[in-house]
Amino acid sequence: MALSVRPATLDDAPAIRDLLNAIDVLEIGGPETDLPAVEADLGRPGVDLEADSWLAHENSELVAYGLLWDDSGGERIAMDHYVLPGRPVAAVRLFELMEARAVRRAGANGAARAIVHMHLNSAPTLDTALIDGRGWQRVRRYQVMVREVSGESCPVPVPPPGVTLRDCAAEADRRRAHELWERTFAEHFDHRPRTYEQWLDDLDAGRLDWSLVLIAAVEGLGPVRSIFVDQPAASGAVHRKAEDRPRTGRTWTTPTTRRGAVPGVVGPRRSTGQGLGDAAVLVARDDRESMGWIRNVGVVKEARGRGLGGYLLRHAFSAFAGRGRDTVGLGVDTRNATGALKLYEANGMRPHFAVDTWEVTLPV
């Protein structure tokens, strides 16, 4: 078959979505790639589509797609590689082009090597024998988990004692959510510190409903001060939390004055320095066709073991059920040291599919 490779353009987003959904059907049983997600990838800051994207056609049929980006400013390079089954020539050609580009980008950053990460389904359409010989190896596994939700099964949860919840409609709270994100994920595998602006880009914040980004504060914890400031990003990152007890002596209200408000959230409130400390953050989004999505749940070390993670998780289930969703999903590192996988299982989530992080180290 005649193989041709060219860069992608923004106008190719619908064709790329269709290719990825065809791969979704084969790998996970149904299409789960939305056009806005593809458009966000193609438009991510720092990506030069002419040099960092590839579309492979065989006899005019789009059979493979690649995208590469560099968020580290150093040796860490990330890439996505998708190919239909039975297309080894296209698969290998894209790997050749993408690995060469990764080396050039790392070299331009002054690095002596390129450490390249890629995510693949645990049972991918790609024949992994094609990359075993290129030095790629699996280094991590992530489990995508889902749970069915409804108003009956997911009522608004009772908060743990001393806990208040607010959303991030205000700019100051969005910045606080970023600080908590950095603090709670600082020790996670492949985490790379992000400035506030970089974090917004990562989240595709223009499409984010900030009423689904929640901060939990704990009385008696004291203000949990930020240890991060906006500065150039360092190295490393990945592209692709206990029993609640009834609270007494406080009335919890359901806001009804603004569209999209999350039941059970009171706000805005901030740390006052008088015993109220921001301690946990949840980032969720409602722009996927297939399900509501929880991007992250993080709890600072000082507040773990108080039921905050489970409370935020159940709050998100209830919020999505209230919006008419019937399924909620998230991804979790199966080797997460905080016990996140057990928490999600304890709250009714089940495995949907697994994704492996693959890595190769290339000399510059």
Coordinates of C-alpha atoms in Angstrom, one line a residue:
M1 CA 0.0 0.0 0.0
A2 CA 1.2 3.5 -0.7
L3 CA 2.0 5.3 2.5
S4 CA 2.1 9.1 2.9
V5 CA 2.8 11.1 6.0
R6 CA 2.0 14.8 6.5
P7 CA 1.5 17.2 9.5
A8 CA -1.9 17.7 11.0
T9 CA -3.9 20.9 10.9
L10 CA -6.8 22.1 13.1
D11 CA -9.1 21.2 10.2
D12 CA -8.1 17.6 10.6
A13 CA -9.6 17.3 14.1
P14 CA -12.8 15.6 12.9
A15 CA -10.9 12.9 11.0
I16 CA -8.6 12.4 13.9
R17 CA -11.5 12.0 16.3
D18 CA -13.0 9.4 14.0
L19 CA -9.7 7.5 13.9
L20 CA -9.4 7.6 17.7
N21 CA -13.0 6.4 18.1
A22 CA -12.4 3.5 15.7
I23 CA -9.5 2.6 18.0
D24 CA -11.6 3.1 21.1
V25 CA -14.1 0.6 19.8
L26 CA -11.4 -2.0 19.3
E27 CA -9.6 -1.3 22.6
I28 CA -12.4 -0.5 25.1
G29 CA -15.6 -1.5 23.3
G30 CA -17.1 1.9 22.4
P31 CA -16.2 5.4 21.2
E32 CA -15.1 7.8 24.0
T33 CA -13.1 10.5 22.1
D34 CA -14.8 13.9 21.7
L35 CA -13.9 16.6 19.2
P36 CA -13.1 19.3 21.8
A37 CA -10.5 17.0 23.3
V38 CA -8.8 16.5 19.9
E39 CA -9.0 20.3 19.2
A40 CA -7.5 21.0 22.6
D41 CA -4.6 18.6 21.9
L42 CA -3.8 20.1 18.6
G43 CA -4.0 23.6 20.0
R44 CA -1.9 23.1 23.1
P45 CA 0.7 25.8 23.8
G46 CA 4.2 25.0 22.5
V47 CA 3.0 22.5 19.9
D48 CA 4.1 23.4 16.3
L49 CA 1.8 21.3 14.2
E50 CA 4.1 21.5 11.2
A51 CA 6.9 19.8 13.2
D52 CA 5.1 18.0 16.1
S53 CA 2.2 16.2 14.4
W54 CA 1.9 13.4 11.9
L55 CA -1.0 11.9 9.9
A56 CA -0.3 8.6 8.1
H57 CA -2.5 7.6 5.2
E58 CA -2.5 4.4 3.3
N59 CA -4.3 4.7 -0.1
S60 CA -6.0 7.9 1.2
E61 CA -7.2 6.2 4.4
L62 CA -6.1 7.7 7.7
V63 CA -4.5 4.9 9.6
A64 CA -2.2 6.5 12.2
Y65 CA -1.8 9.7 14.1
G66 CA 1.0 11.1 16.2
L67 CA 1.4 14.2 18.4
L68 CA 4.5 15.3 20.4
W69 CA 4.9 18.0 23.0
D70 CA 7.5 19.3 25.4
D71 CA 6.3 20.8 28.7
S72 CA 9.5 20.2 30.6
G73 CA 11.9 22.6 29.0
G74 CA 14.4 19.7 29.6
E75 CA 14.8 16.1 28.8
R76 CA 11.2 14.9 29.3
I77 CA 9.2 14.7 26.1
A78 CA 5.6 13.3 25.8
M79 CA 3.9 11.9 22.8
D80 CA 0.7 10.2 21.6
H81 CA 0.8 7.5 19.0
Y82 CA -2.4 5.8 17.6
V83 CA -2.6 3.3 14.8
L84 CA -5.2 0.9 13.4
P85 CA -4.3 -2.8 13.7
G86 CA -2.4 -4.5 11.0
R87 CA -0.6 -1.3 9.8
P88 CA 3.0 -2.0 10.9
V89 CA 4.6 0.1 8.1
A90 CA 2.7 3.2 9.2
A91 CA 3.2 2.5 12.9
V92 CA 7.0 2.1 12.5
R93 CA 7.3 5.2 10.3
L94 CA 5.6 7.4 12.8
F95 CA 7.9 6.1 15.6
E96 CA 10.9 6.9 13.5
L97 CA 9.8 10.4 12.8
M98 CA 8.6 11.0 16.4
E99 CA 11.6 9.7 18.1
A100 CA 13.9 11.8 15.9
R101 CA 11.8 14.9 16.7
A102 CA 11.9 14.1 20.5
V103 CA 15.7 14.0 20.3
R104 CA 15.8 17.3 18.5
R105 CA 13.5 19.0 21.0
A106 CA 15.5 17.7 24.0
G107 CA 18.7 18.8 22.4
A108 CA 17.3 22.3 21.8
N109 CA 16.6 22.4 25.5
G110 CA 20.2 21.6 26.3
A111 CA 19.6 18.1 27.4
A112 CA 21.9 15.2 26.8
R113 CA 19.1 12.7 26.3
A114 CA 15.4 12.6 25.6
I115 CA 13.2 10.6 28.0
V116 CA 10.0 10.0 26.1
H117 CA 6.7 8.9 27.6
M118 CA 3.7 7.6 25.7
H119 CA 0.4 6.1 26.9
L120 CA -1.1 3.0 25.3
N121 CA -4.1 0.9 26.2
S122 CA -3.0 -2.3 28.1
A123 CA -4.3 -4.3 25.1
P124 CA -3.5 -1.8 22.3
T125 CA -4.2 -1.9 18.6
L126 CA -0.5 -1.3 18.1
D127 CA 1.6 -4.5 17.9
T128 CA 4.0 -3.8 20.8
A129 CA 6.6 -6.2 19.4
L130 CA 7.3 -3.3 17.0
I131 CA 8.5 -1.1 19.8
D132 CA 10.0 -3.7 22.1
G133 CA 13.0 -3.8 19.8
R134 CA 13.2 0.0 19.8
G135 CA 14.0 0.2 23.5
W136 CA 10.5 1.1 24.8
Q137 CA 9.4 -0.5 28.1
R138 CA 6.3 -0.3 30.3
V139 CA 7.0 1.7 33.5
R140 CA 3.5 2.4 35.0
R141 CA -0.1 1.3 34.7
Y142 CA -3.2 3.5 35.2
Q143 CA -6.7 2.1 35.7
V144 CA -9.7 4.0 34.3
M145 CA -12.6 3.3 36.7
V146 CA -16.3 4.0 36.4
R147 CA -19.4 4.0 38.5
E148 CA -23.1 4.3 37.6
V149 CA -24.8 7.2 39.4
S150 CA -28.3 8.3 40.0
G151 CA -30.2 10.6 42.4
E152 CA -31.3 7.6 44.4
S153 CA -27.9 6.0 44.8
C154 CA -25.9 9.2 45.1
P155 CA -27.6 11.7 47.5
V156 CA -25.7 14.8 48.6
P157 CA -23.3 13.4 51.2
V158 CA -23.0 14.7 54.8
P159 CA -19.7 16.3 55.3
P160 CA -17.1 15.1 57.9
P161 CA -17.0 17.1 61.1
G162 CA -15.5 20.6 60.7
V163 CA -15.4 20.5 56.8
T164 CA -16.7 23.2 54.5
L165 CA -16.8 23.1 50.8
R166 CA -16.7 25.8 48.1
D167 CA -16.4 25.9 44.4
C168 CA -13.9 27.9 42.3
A169 CA -16.1 30.4 40.5
A170 CA -13.8 33.2 41.9
E171 CA -10.4 33.7 40.4
A172 CA -8.7 33.7 43.9
D173 CA -10.2 30.2 44.5
R174 CA -9.0 29.0 41.1
R175 CA -5.5 30.0 42.1
R176 CA -5.9 28.3 45.4
A177 CA -7.0 25.1 43.7
H178 CA -3.9 25.2 41.6
E179 CA -1.8 25.6 44.8
L180 CA -3.5 22.6 46.4
W181 CA -3.1 20.6 43.2
E182 CA 0.6 21.2 43.2
R183 CA 0.9 20.4 46.9
T184 CA -1.1 17.2 46.9
F185 CA 0.5 15.8 43.7
A186 CA 4.1 16.9 44.3
E187 CA 5.3 13.4 45.1
H188 CA 3.3 11.5 42.5
F189 CA 4.9 9.6 39.7
D190 CA 6.0 11.8 36.8
H191 CA 4.5 15.0 38.3
R192 CA 5.9 18.1 36.9
P193 CA 5.3 21.5 38.6
R194 CA 3.1 23.8 36.6
T195 CA 2.6 27.6 36.8
Y196 CA -1.0 28.7 37.2
E197 CA -1.1 29.7 33.5
Q198 CA 0.3 26.3 32.4
W199 CA -2.2 24.5 34.7
L200 CA -5.0 26.4 33.0
D201 CA -3.7 25.3 29.6
D202 CA -3.4 21.7 30.8
L203 CA -7.1 21.8 31.9
D204 CA -8.3 23.4 28.7
A205 CA -9.8 25.9 31.2
G206 CA -11.8 27.7 28.6
R207 CA -14.2 24.7 28.5
L208 CA -14.1 24.0 32.2
D209 CA -17.2 24.5 34.4
W210 CA -15.6 25.9 37.6
S211 CA -18.6 25.0 39.7
L212 CA -17.2 21.4 39.5
V213 CA -13.8 22.4 40.9
L214 CA -14.1 22.1 44.6
I215 CA -12.0 23.0 47.7
A216 CA -12.5 21.4 51.1
A217 CA -11.5 23.3 54.2
V218 CA -11.1 21.8 57.7
E219 CA -11.6 23.6 60.9
G220 CA -8.8 23.1 63.4
L221 CA -6.3 22.3 60.8
G222 CA -5.0 25.8 60.5
P223 CA -4.3 27.5 57.3
V224 CA -2.4 25.2 54.9
R225 CA 0.0 27.6 53.3
S226 CA 1.2 27.3 49.8
I227 CA 4.7 26.2 49.2
F228 CA 4.5 26.9 45.4
V229 CA 4.8 30.1 43.5
D230 CA 4.5 30.7 39.7
Q231 CA 7.9 30.0 38.2
P232 CA 9.2 28.1 35.2
A233 CA 8.2 24.5 35.1
A234 CA 10.7 21.8 36.2
S235 CA 10.9 18.3 34.8
G236 CA 8.7 15.3 34.3
A237 CA 4.7 14.6 33.7
V238 CA 1.9 12.4 32.6
H239 CA -0.6 13.4 29.9
R240 CA -3.3 11.0 29.0
K241 CA -9.7 9.4 49.1
A242 CA -12.6 7.1 54.7
E243 CA -15.9 6.9 56.3
D244 CA -17.9 10.1 56.8
R245 CA -19.6 10.8 60.1
P246 CA -22.7 13.0 60.6
R247 CA -22.0 16.6 61.4
T248 CA -24.1 18.4 64.0
G249 CA -24.6 22.0 64.8
R250 CA -24.5 23.3 61.2
T251 CA -27.1 23.8 58.5
W252 CA -25.9 22.9 55.0
T253 CA -27.7 24.7 52.2
T254 CA -28.2 24.1 48.5
P255 CA -27.5 27.1 46.4
T256 CA -30.2 27.9 43.9
T257 CA -29.4 31.4 42.7
R258 CA -27.0 30.5 39.9
R259 CA -27.1 28.0 37.1
G260 CA -24.9 24.9 37.5
A261 CA -24.4 25.4 41.3
V262 CA -23.4 22.2 43.1
P263 CA -25.7 21.0 45.8
G264 CA -24.2 21.2 49.3
V265 CA -21.6 23.8 48.5
V266 CA -21.3 26.9 50.5
G267 CA -19.1 29.6 49.4
P268 CA -17.1 31.5 48.7
R269 CA -15.0 30.9 51.8
R270 CA -11.3 31.1 52.2
S271 CA -8.7 30.3 54.8
T272 CA -8.9 33.1 57.5
G273 CA -5.9 32.0 59.5
Q274 CA -8.2 31.3 62.4
G275 CA -8.4 27.5 62.3
L276 CA -9.8 27.0 58.8
G277 CA -7.4 25.4 56.4
D278 CA -7.8 24.5 52.8
A279 CA -6.9 20.9 52.7
A280 CA -8.3 19.1 49.6
V281 CA -9.2 19.8 46.0
L282 CA -11.3 18.0 43.4
V283 CA -11.3 18.9 39.7
A284 CA -14.1 17.4 37.6
R285 CA -15.5 18.3 34.2
D286 CA -18.8 17.7 32.4
D287 CA -17.9 18.1 28.7
R288 CA -17.4 14.5 27.7
E289 CA -20.1 12.8 25.8
S290 CA -19.7 9.4 27.4
M291 CA -19.5 10.2 31.1
G292 CA -18.8 12.8 33.8
W293 CA -15.1 12.9 34.5
I294 CA -13.1 13.4 37.7
R295 CA -9.7 14.7 36.7
N296 CA -8.1 14.6 40.1
V297 CA -8.8 14.3 43.8
G298 CA -6.0 15.4 46.1
V299 CA -5.7 15.8 49.9
V300 CA -2.7 17.4 51.7
K301 CA -0.7 15.1 54.0
E302 CA -1.8 17.0 57.2
A303 CA -5.5 16.3 56.5
R304 CA -5.4 12.7 55.3
G305 CA -7.4 10.1 57.2
R306 CA -10.3 12.6 57.9
G307 CA -12.6 11.3 55.1
L308 CA -12.0 14.3 52.8
G309 CA -11.2 12.3 49.7
G310 CA -14.2 10.0 50.0
Y311 CA -16.4 13.0 50.8
L312 CA -15.3 14.9 47.7
L313 CA -15.7 11.8 45.6
R314 CA -19.3 11.2 46.7
H315 CA -20.0 14.9 46.3
A316 CA -18.9 14.6 42.7
F317 CA -21.1 11.5 42.2
S318 CA -24.1 13.4 43.5
A319 CA -23.4 16.5 41.4
F320 CA -23.1 14.6 38.2
A321 CA -26.3 12.6 39.0
G322 CA -28.0 16.0 39.5
R323 CA -26.9 17.0 36.1
G324 CA -28.5 13.9 34.5
R325 CA -25.4 11.9 34.1
D326 CA -25.6 8.1 34.6
T327 CA -21.8 7.3 34.6
V328 CA -18.8 8.9 36.2
G329 CA -15.2 8.0 35.5
L330 CA -11.6 8.8 36.6
G331 CA -8.1 7.5 36.1
V332 CA -5.8 6.3 38.9
D333 CA -2.2 5.2 39.1
T334 CA -2.4 1.6 40.3
R335 CA 0.8 2.1 42.4
N336 CA -0.5 5.3 44.0
A337 CA 1.1 5.4 47.5
T338 CA -1.9 7.2 49.1
G339 CA -4.3 4.2 48.7
A340 CA -6.4 6.0 46.1
L341 CA -7.3 2.8 44.2
K342 CA -8.8 1.2 47.3
L343 CA -10.7 4.4 48.1
Y344 CA -12.3 4.4 44.6
E345 CA -13.2 0.7 44.9
A346 CA -14.7 1.3 48.4
N347 CA -16.9 3.9 46.8
G348 CA -18.4 1.6 44.2
M349 CA -16.1 2.2 41.3
R350 CA -15.0 -0.6 39.0
P351 CA -12.3 -1.1 36.4
H352 CA -13.2 0.0 32.9
F353 CA -9.8 -0.4 31.1
A354 CA -6.1 0.1 31.8
V355 CA -3.5 2.4 30.2
D356 CA 0.2 1.8 30.4
T357 CA 2.9 4.4 30.4
W358 CA 5.7 3.4 28.0
E359 CA 9.2 5.0 28.2
V360 CA 12.3 5.1 26.0
T361 CA 15.6 7.0 26.6
L362 CA 17.3 8.3 23.5
P363 CA 20.7 9.9 23.4
V364 CA 20.9 13.4 21.9

